Coordinates of C-alpha atoms in Angstrom, one line a residue:
M1 CA 93.5 93.4 88.4
V2 CA 94.4 89.9 87.5
S3 CA 98.0 90.6 88.3
T4 CA 96.9 92.0 91.7
A5 CA 94.9 88.9 92.4
L6 CA 97.9 86.8 91.6
A7 CA 100.1 88.5 94.2
A8 CA 97.3 88.9 96.8
L9 CA 96.2 85.2 96.6
D10 CA 99.7 84.0 97.1
S11 CA 100.3 86.2 100.2
T12 CA 97.7 84.2 102.2
I13 CA 97.1 80.9 100.4
V14 CA 100.3 79.3 101.9
S15 CA 99.3 79.8 105.5
T16 CA 96.7 77.1 105.9
A17 CA 98.8 74.5 104.1
V18 CA 101.9 74.8 106.4
P19 CA 101.1 71.6 108.5
Q20 CA 100.8 69.6 105.3
I21 CA 104.0 71.1 103.8
V22 CA 106.0 70.5 107.0
G23 CA 104.6 67.0 107.3
D24 CA 105.8 66.2 103.7
L25 CA 109.1 68.1 103.5
G26 CA 110.1 68.4 107.2
G27 CA 112.1 71.5 108.3
F28 CA 109.7 72.8 110.9
P29 CA 112.3 75.2 112.4
L30 CA 112.6 76.9 109.0
F31 CA 109.0 77.2 107.9
S32 CA 108.6 80.8 109.0
W33 CA 111.0 81.7 106.1
L34 CA 108.3 80.6 103.7
F35 CA 106.7 84.0 104.5
S36 CA 109.8 86.0 105.5
G37 CA 111.8 85.0 102.4
Y38 CA 108.9 86.1 100.1
L39 CA 108.5 89.4 102.1
L40 CA 112.2 90.1 101.9
A41 CA 112.3 89.7 98.1
V42 CA 109.2 91.8 97.5
T43 CA 110.3 94.6 99.7
V44 CA 113.9 95.0 98.6
T45 CA 113.1 94.9 94.9
L46 CA 110.4 97.5 94.9
P47 CA 112.8 100.5 94.4
V48 CA 114.7 98.6 91.7
Y49 CA 111.5 97.8 89.7
G50 CA 110.3 101.4 90.1
K51 CA 113.5 102.7 88.5
L52 CA 113.4 100.1 85.8
S53 CA 109.8 100.9 84.9
D54 CA 110.7 104.6 84.6
T55 CA 113.6 103.7 82.2
F56 CA 112.1 100.9 80.1
G57 CA 108.4 101.4 80.5
R58 CA 105.8 99.6 82.7
K59 CA 104.8 96.9 80.3
P60 CA 108.2 95.0 80.0
V61 CA 108.7 95.2 83.8
L62 CA 105.2 93.9 84.5
L63 CA 105.6 91.1 82.0
A64 CA 109.0 90.1 83.4
G65 CA 107.6 90.2 86.9
I66 CA 104.6 88.0 86.1
A67 CA 106.8 85.5 84.2
L68 CA 109.3 85.3 87.1
F69 CA 106.4 84.8 89.6
V70 CA 104.9 82.0 87.5
I71 CA 108.3 80.3 87.1
G72 CA 108.8 80.6 90.9
S73 CA 105.4 79.1 91.5
L74 CA 106.2 76.2 89.2
L75 CA 109.5 75.6 91.0
C76 CA 107.8 75.7 94.4
A77 CA 105.5 72.9 93.3
T78 CA 108.5 70.8 92.5
A79 CA 110.4 71.5 95.8
W80 CA 112.0 68.4 97.4
N81 CA 112.8 69.8 100.9
M82 CA 112.2 73.0 103.0
P83 CA 115.4 74.9 101.9
S84 CA 114.5 74.4 98.2
L85 CA 110.9 75.6 98.8
I86 CA 112.2 78.7 100.6
A87 CA 114.6 79.4 97.8
F88 CA 111.8 79.1 95.2
R89 CA 109.6 81.3 97.4
V90 CA 112.3 84.0 97.1
V91 CA 112.1 83.6 93.3
Q92 CA 108.4 84.2 93.6
G93 CA 109.0 87.3 95.7
L94 CA 111.4 88.7 93.1
G95 CA 108.5 88.6 90.6
G96 CA 106.0 89.8 93.3
G97 CA 108.0 93.0 93.8
A98 CA 107.4 93.9 90.1
L99 CA 103.7 93.2 90.5
T100 CA 103.2 95.2 93.7
G101 CA 104.6 98.5 92.5
T102 CA 104.1 98.4 88.8
V103 CA 100.4 97.8 88.9
Q104 CA 99.9 100.9 91.0
T105 CA 102.0 102.9 88.6
V106 CA 100.1 101.6 85.5
A107 CA 96.8 102.6 87.2
A108 CA 98.1 106.2 87.6
D109 CA 99.3 106.2 83.9
V110 CA 96.1 104.9 82.4
Y111 CA 93.5 106.8 84.5
S112 CA 93.0 110.5 85.0
L113 CA 93.1 112.2 88.4
K114 CA 89.3 112.1 88.7
D115 CA 89.1 108.3 88.0
R116 CA 92.1 107.2 90.0
P117 CA 90.3 106.7 93.3
K118 CA 87.8 104.4 91.6
I119 CA 90.4 102.1 90.0
Q120 CA 92.6 102.1 93.1
A121 CA 89.5 101.1 95.1
K122 CA 88.8 98.3 92.7
L123 CA 92.4 97.1 93.0
S124 CA 92.0 97.2 96.8
T125 CA 88.8 95.2 96.5
V126 CA 90.6 92.6 94.4
W127 CA 93.4 92.5 96.9
A128 CA 91.0 92.1 99.9
T129 CA 88.9 89.5 98.2
S130 CA 91.9 87.4 97.1
S131 CA 93.5 87.7 100.6
V132 CA 90.3 86.5 102.2
A133 CA 89.8 83.7 99.7
G134 CA 93.5 82.6 100.0
P135 CA 93.2 80.6 103.3
T136 CA 90.0 78.9 102.2
V137 CA 91.5 77.8 98.8
G138 CA 94.7 76.8 100.4
G139 CA 92.9 74.7 103.0
L140 CA 90.8 73.0 100.3
F141 CA 93.9 72.1 98.2
A142 CA 95.9 70.9 101.2
G143 CA 93.1 68.9 102.6
Y144 CA 91.6 67.3 99.5
V145 CA 94.2 67.4 96.8
D146 CA 97.8 68.2 97.5
W147 CA 99.6 71.2 98.9
R148 CA 101.6 71.6 95.7
W149 CA 98.4 72.8 94.0
I150 CA 98.5 76.0 96.0
F151 CA 101.4 77.0 93.8
L152 CA 100.2 75.4 90.5
V153 CA 97.0 77.4 90.7
N154 CA 99.1 80.5 90.0
L155 CA 100.0 79.2 86.5
P156 CA 96.7 79.7 84.7
I157 CA 96.1 83.0 86.5
G158 CA 99.5 84.2 85.5
L159 CA 99.1 83.2 81.9
V160 CA 95.8 85.0 81.7
A161 CA 97.5 88.1 83.1
L162 CA 100.3 87.9 80.6
A163 CA 97.9 87.5 77.7
L164 CA 95.8 90.5 78.8
I165 CA 98.8 92.8 79.3
V166 CA 100.5 91.8 76.0
R167 CA 97.3 92.4 74.1
H168 CA 95.7 95.4 75.8
L169 CA 98.3 97.5 77.6
H170 CA 99.5 100.1 75.2
E171 CA 102.0 102.6 76.5
P172 CA 102.6 106.1 75.0
A173 CA 105.6 106.7 72.7
V174 CA 107.6 108.5 75.4
T175 CA 108.3 105.2 77.1
R176 CA 110.2 104.0 74.0
T177 CA 112.5 107.0 73.4
A178 CA 115.6 105.5 75.1
R179 CA 117.8 103.0 73.4
P180 CA 117.9 99.7 75.4
G181 CA 121.7 99.5 75.5
R182 CA 122.2 103.0 76.6
A183 CA 119.4 102.7 79.2
L184 CA 120.9 99.5 80.6
A185 CA 124.3 101.3 80.9
R186 CA 122.6 104.2 82.9
I187 CA 121.0 101.9 85.5
D188 CA 122.8 102.1 88.9
W189 CA 123.4 98.4 89.3
A190 CA 125.8 98.9 92.3
G191 CA 123.1 100.9 94.0
A192 CA 120.5 98.2 93.2
V193 CA 122.8 95.5 94.8
G194 CA 123.4 97.8 97.8
I195 CA 119.7 98.4 98.4
F196 CA 119.0 94.7 98.0
A197 CA 121.7 93.7 100.5
T198 CA 120.8 96.4 103.0
G199 CA 117.1 95.7 102.9
S200 CA 117.7 91.9 103.1
V201 CA 119.9 92.2 106.2
L202 CA 117.7 94.7 107.9
L203 CA 114.5 92.8 107.3
A204 CA 116.2 89.5 108.4
A205 CA 117.1 91.2 111.7
L206 CA 113.6 92.4 112.2
V207 CA 111.9 89.1 111.2
Q208 CA 114.2 86.8 113.2
G209 CA 114.8 89.1 116.2
G210 CA 113.0 87.7 119.2
V211 CA 112.2 84.5 117.4
A212 CA 115.4 82.8 116.3
W213 CA 117.5 84.7 118.8
P214 CA 117.0 87.3 121.6
W215 CA 116.9 91.0 120.6
L216 CA 120.1 91.9 122.4
S217 CA 122.0 88.8 121.5
A218 CA 125.2 88.9 119.4
P219 CA 123.4 87.7 116.1
S220 CA 120.8 90.4 116.4
L221 CA 123.2 93.2 117.1
G222 CA 125.5 91.8 114.4
F223 CA 122.7 91.9 111.8
F224 CA 121.7 95.5 112.7
A225 CA 125.3 96.6 112.6
A226 CA 125.8 95.0 109.2
A227 CA 122.6 96.7 108.0
A228 CA 123.9 100.1 109.2
V229 CA 127.3 99.6 107.4
L230 CA 125.6 98.4 104.2
G231 CA 123.2 101.3 104.4
A232 CA 126.0 103.9 104.7
A233 CA 127.8 102.3 101.8
T234 CA 124.7 102.3 99.6
I235 CA 124.0 106.0 100.4
A236 CA 127.6 106.8 99.3
V237 CA 127.1 104.9 96.1
E238 CA 123.7 106.5 95.4
R239 CA 125.1 110.0 95.9
R240 CA 127.8 109.5 93.2
A241 CA 125.5 107.6 90.7
A242 CA 124.4 109.4 87.5
E243 CA 121.0 107.6 87.6
P244 CA 120.5 106.4 91.2
I245 CA 117.9 103.7 92.0
I246 CA 116.5 106.0 94.8
P247 CA 117.3 109.5 93.6
G248 CA 117.8 112.4 96.0
W249 CA 114.6 114.2 94.9
V250 CA 112.5 111.5 96.6
W251 CA 113.8 112.8 99.9
R252 CA 113.9 116.5 99.0
R253 CA 110.3 117.1 97.8
R254 CA 108.1 117.7 100.8
P255 CA 104.9 116.1 99.3
I256 CA 106.8 112.8 98.7
V257 CA 108.8 112.9 102.0
A258 CA 105.5 113.5 103.9
V259 CA 103.7 110.6 102.2
N260 CA 106.7 108.2 102.6
L261 CA 106.9 108.9 106.4
A262 CA 103.1 108.8 106.8
L263 CA 102.8 105.5 104.8
G264 CA 105.6 104.0 106.9
A265 CA 103.6 104.7 110.0
L266 CA 100.5 103.3 108.3
G267 CA 102.3 100.1 107.5
L268 CA 103.4 99.8 111.1
L269 CA 99.8 100.3 112.6
M270 CA 98.3 97.9 110.0
V271 CA 100.0 95.0 111.8
A272 CA 97.8 95.5 114.9
P273 CA 94.5 94.5 113.2
T274 CA 95.8 92.1 110.5
V275 CA 98.0 90.0 112.8
F276 CA 96.4 90.3 116.3
V277 CA 92.6 90.6 115.7
P278 CA 92.3 87.0 114.5
T279 CA 94.1 85.7 117.6
Y280 CA 92.0 88.1 119.8
A281 CA 88.7 86.9 118.1
Q282 CA 89.5 83.2 118.6
S283 CA 91.2 83.4 122.0
V284 CA 89.1 86.1 123.8
L285 CA 85.8 85.9 122.0
G286 CA 85.9 82.2 121.4
L287 CA 85.2 82.3 117.7
G288 CA 86.2 79.8 115.1
P289 CA 88.8 80.7 112.4
I290 CA 86.1 81.5 109.8
A291 CA 84.1 83.8 112.1
A292 CA 87.3 85.5 113.2
G293 CA 88.1 86.1 109.6
F294 CA 84.7 87.8 109.2
V295 CA 85.5 90.1 112.1
L296 CA 88.6 91.3 110.3
S297 CA 86.8 91.5 107.0
A298 CA 84.9 94.5 108.3
M299 CA 88.1 96.5 107.8
S300 CA 88.7 94.9 104.4
L301 CA 85.2 95.9 103.3
A302 CA 85.2 99.5 104.5
W303 CA 88.7 100.3 103.2
P304 CA 88.0 100.1 99.4
I305 CA 84.6 101.6 99.7
S306 CA 86.0 104.6 101.6
G307 CA 88.8 104.8 99.1
A308 CA 86.4 104.9 96.1
L309 CA 84.5 107.8 97.7
S310 CA 87.7 109.7 98.8
N311 CA 87.7 111.8 95.6
R312 CA 84.5 113.5 97.0
V313 CA 86.5 114.4 100.1
Y314 CA 89.9 115.5 98.6
T315 CA 88.3 117.6 95.9
R316 CA 86.7 119.7 98.7
V317 CA 89.4 119.8 101.4
G318 CA 92.6 118.7 99.4
F319 CA 94.8 115.7 99.7
R320 CA 96.2 116.8 103.0
G321 CA 92.8 117.5 104.5
S322 CA 91.6 114.1 103.4
G323 CA 94.6 112.5 105.1
L324 CA 94.0 114.4 108.3
I325 CA 90.3 113.3 108.4
G326 CA 91.1 109.7 107.6
M327 CA 94.0 109.2 110.1
S328 CA 92.0 111.0 112.8
M329 CA 89.2 108.4 112.3
A330 CA 91.8 105.6 112.4
L331 CA 93.3 107.1 115.6
V332 CA 89.8 107.1 117.3
A333 CA 89.3 103.5 116.3
L334 CA 92.7 102.3 117.6
L335 CA 92.2 104.1 120.9
T336 CA 88.7 102.6 121.3
F337 CA 89.7 99.0 120.8
P338 CA 91.6 98.5 124.1
F339 CA 88.5 99.7 126.0
L340 CA 86.1 97.2 124.5
P341 CA 84.3 95.1 127.3
F342 CA 85.6 91.7 128.2
P343 CA 84.8 89.3 126.6
G344 CA 82.3 91.4 124.6
S345 CA 80.4 90.5 121.4
P346 CA 81.9 90.1 118.0
W347 CA 80.0 93.1 116.6
Q348 CA 81.9 95.4 118.9
P349 CA 85.5 94.9 117.4
A350 CA 83.9 94.5 114.0
L351 CA 82.4 98.0 114.3
V352 CA 85.7 99.4 115.5
L353 CA 87.5 97.8 112.5
L354 CA 84.8 99.2 110.2
L355 CA 85.7 102.7 111.4
L356 CA 89.4 101.9 111.1
G357 CA 89.0 100.7 107.5
A358 CA 86.9 103.7 106.5
G359 CA 89.6 106.0 107.9
L360 CA 92.5 104.3 106.3
G361 CA 90.7 104.3 102.9
L362 CA 90.3 108.1 103.2
F363 CA 94.0 108.3 104.1
Q364 CA 96.0 106.0 101.9
L365 CA 94.5 106.3 98.4
P366 CA 94.5 110.2 98.3
Q367 CA 98.1 110.3 99.5
I368 CA 99.3 107.8 96.9
I369 CA 97.4 109.7 94.2
S370 CA 98.8 113.0 95.4
V371 CA 102.4 111.8 94.9
Q372 CA 101.6 110.1 91.5
S373 CA 99.9 113.3 90.3
S374 CA 102.8 115.6 91.3
V375 CA 105.5 113.9 89.2
S376 CA 106.0 113.3 85.5
W377 CA 105.7 109.9 83.8
A378 CA 109.5 109.4 84.0
E379 CA 109.4 109.8 87.8
R380 CA 106.2 108.1 88.6
G381 CA 107.5 104.5 88.9
T382 CA 110.3 105.6 91.3
A383 CA 107.9 107.8 93.4
T384 CA 105.3 105.0 93.7
A385 CA 107.9 102.4 94.6
S386 CA 109.3 104.7 97.3
I387 CA 105.9 104.9 98.9
L388 CA 105.2 101.2 98.9
F389 CA 108.8 100.5 100.0
C390 CA 108.3 102.7 103.1
R391 CA 105.0 101.0 103.8
Q392 CA 106.5 97.5 103.6
I393 CA 109.4 98.6 105.9
G394 CA 106.8 99.9 108.3
Q395 CA 105.0 96.5 108.3
S396 CA 108.2 94.7 109.0
V397 CA 109.1 97.0 111.9
G398 CA 105.5 96.7 113.2
A399 CA 105.5 92.9 113.1
A400 CA 108.7 92.8 115.2
L401 CA 107.8 95.6 117.6
F402 CA 104.2 94.5 118.3
G403 CA 105.2 90.9 118.6
A404 CA 107.7 91.9 121.3
I405 CA 105.1 94.1 123.0
A406 CA 102.5 91.3 123.1
N407 CA 104.9 88.7 124.4
S408 CA 106.2 91.1 127.0
V409 CA 102.7 91.9 128.3
L410 CA 101.9 88.1 128.3
A411 CA 105.1 87.3 130.2
S412 CA 104.4 90.0 132.8
R413 CA 100.8 88.8 133.3
L414 CA 101.7 85.1 133.4
A415 CA 104.5 85.6 135.9
H416 CA 101.7 86.0 138.5
A417 CA 99.4 83.4 137.1
P418 CA 97.2 81.5 139.6
V419 CA 97.9 78.3 137.8
P420 CA 101.5 77.0 137.3
G421 CA 102.8 75.7 133.9
L422 CA 100.9 78.1 131.6
P423 CA 102.5 79.0 128.3
D424 CA 104.3 82.3 128.1
D425 CA 104.2 83.5 124.4
L426 CA 101.3 84.4 122.1
D427 CA 101.5 81.4 119.8
S428 CA 101.6 78.9 122.6
V429 CA 98.8 80.6 124.4
S430 CA 96.6 80.5 121.3
R431 CA 97.3 76.8 120.8
A432 CA 96.5 76.1 124.5
L433 CA 93.2 77.9 124.3
A434 CA 92.3 76.1 121.1
D435 CA 92.5 72.8 123.0
P436 CA 89.6 72.6 125.5
G437 CA 91.2 69.8 127.6
A438 CA 94.6 71.5 128.0
L439 CA 93.6 74.0 130.7
T440 CA 91.4 74.3 133.7
A441 CA 88.5 76.8 133.6
A442 CA 90.5 79.3 135.8
G443 CA 93.6 78.9 133.7
A444 CA 91.7 79.4 130.5
D445 CA 90.0 82.5 131.8
Y446 CA 93.2 84.0 133.1
L447 CA 94.9 83.4 129.6
R448 CA 92.0 85.1 127.9
H449 CA 92.4 88.1 130.1
A450 CA 96.1 88.1 129.3
V451 CA 95.5 87.9 125.6
D452 CA 93.0 90.8 125.9
A453 CA 95.5 92.9 127.7
A454 CA 98.3 92.1 125.2
T455 CA 96.1 93.0 122.3
G456 CA 95.0 96.2 124.0
H457 CA 98.6 97.3 124.5
V458 CA 99.4 96.5 120.8
F459 CA 96.5 98.8 119.7
L460 CA 97.7 101.6 122.0
F461 CA 101.1 101.5 120.4
A462 CA 99.4 101.3 117.0
A463 CA 97.6 104.5 118.0
C464 CA 101.0 106.1 118.7
A465 CA 101.9 105.3 115.0
A466 CA 98.6 106.9 113.9
A467 CA 99.4 110.0 115.9
A468 CA 102.9 110.1 114.4
S469 CA 101.3 109.9 110.9
L470 CA 99.0 112.8 111.9
L471 CA 102.0 114.9 113.0
V472 CA 103.7 114.3 109.7
M473 CA 100.6 115.4 107.8
V474 CA 100.3 118.6 110.0
F475 CA 104.0 119.7 110.1
V476 CA 105.6 118.1 107.0
A477 CA 103.0 117.8 104.3
P478 CA 102.5 121.0 102.3
R479 CA 99.2 122.8 102.6
G480 CA 98.8 123.0 98.9
S481 CA 99.1 120.2 96.3
T482 CA 101.4 120.4 93.3
L483 CA 99.7 118.8 90.3
L484 CA 101.2 118.6 86.8
Q485 CA 99.4 120.1 83.9
D486 CA 97.9 118.2 81.0
E487 CA 100.8 118.8 78.7
D488 CA 103.0 116.7 81.1
D489 CA 100.7 113.7 80.4
P490 CA 102.4 111.6 77.7
A491 CA 99.0 110.1 76.7
G492 CA 97.7 113.6 76.0
R493 CA 94.4 113.1 77.8
P494 CA 92.3 116.2 78.6

């Protein structure tokens, strides 16, 4: 849980300190890579760490990930310009990839099927709490101390996590049966490099497309073409490898394929509330940043509570049934949001997000648990990493897709604006509405309607992703669950 807090806090603590960082180091055109570089490193290393944890055990991978994360944090605090800070954020992300996947795998190793929803819900609560606290802590450090402390604060947290894991995490003997030298020789290092390169190029194309260059420009098409070539080469390497990083059984077993596809759609639809609701709350409802955060926190509150109670659902209707119920609730919530009254009251979107969080809690945790419970210890790290990898890819695609949709709707609405000279993209609109003297009353009202329409379209497309996830659960997910018997449990628990 301390390791989870370490990764979650860092994912949001940097955002509020960006003005101070840019003011000190410069490099404003590059600052988005503070987040994109970290995301790239976390996403593309997930499959690699999953395979390593199945080969060497969870404990050494988790310790190495925390150590790398702490070293990256220390380096970030010593950055002398924006490129160096971005490079050190990538180092942080290389450690964060180990934290994100391995913690989930350890939870499945240590806890029985009955207790997994409770511990997964606690981990989700830690993540949600740390994510909400991150912007506040970052703002305090940046405003009253120095922005470098947003990275230095990771050091004591990381050291506590290291000490607790060294002392208290005891893995069963099966994790130490392979000789280190022989295990190292079996690792598919060519496949690891191929996955890293393919993922990096693809995510760079998604993150920068429509921002650094137009979607149909030569750089954008070149990046996607390079990702396709690298992907084909990686698949060829993985097929010939004795111990591939992403083995073929991940895509041959229906339970895992179904969850991978469904969680990819989940990652895509999650972008709608997490990215666009704060802008909607501030621009349309006229709330301040803290109040807007409370509107979004309704989802963060309902999600872990629903997840903790999900075992009472899937023990009655099965993992597939729980997923169908949860995603149906999410679909209703996503379809409701575009029809909220304008400008409305804050309790209305909060109520919709409460329903959305409850539905996603019933959906996500049972699906992860179903996959973890259907594989042996030696496959659990790889299976868990494949799920999280697909979810991360979905989030990256969602950020690019929904950003393009929102800006397209805004551009269409503002093309017929009654007031000339209005901004034409979401970020510029949000900044204009935050400055009371920048707009006339008619112009401000028109922009608020435009943001409301853009957010509504984003939620409608998010509803399409929820519908796709439902179709996967209906037609791809097996009706029955395959659970391994107790003798496959290396810890020998009843």
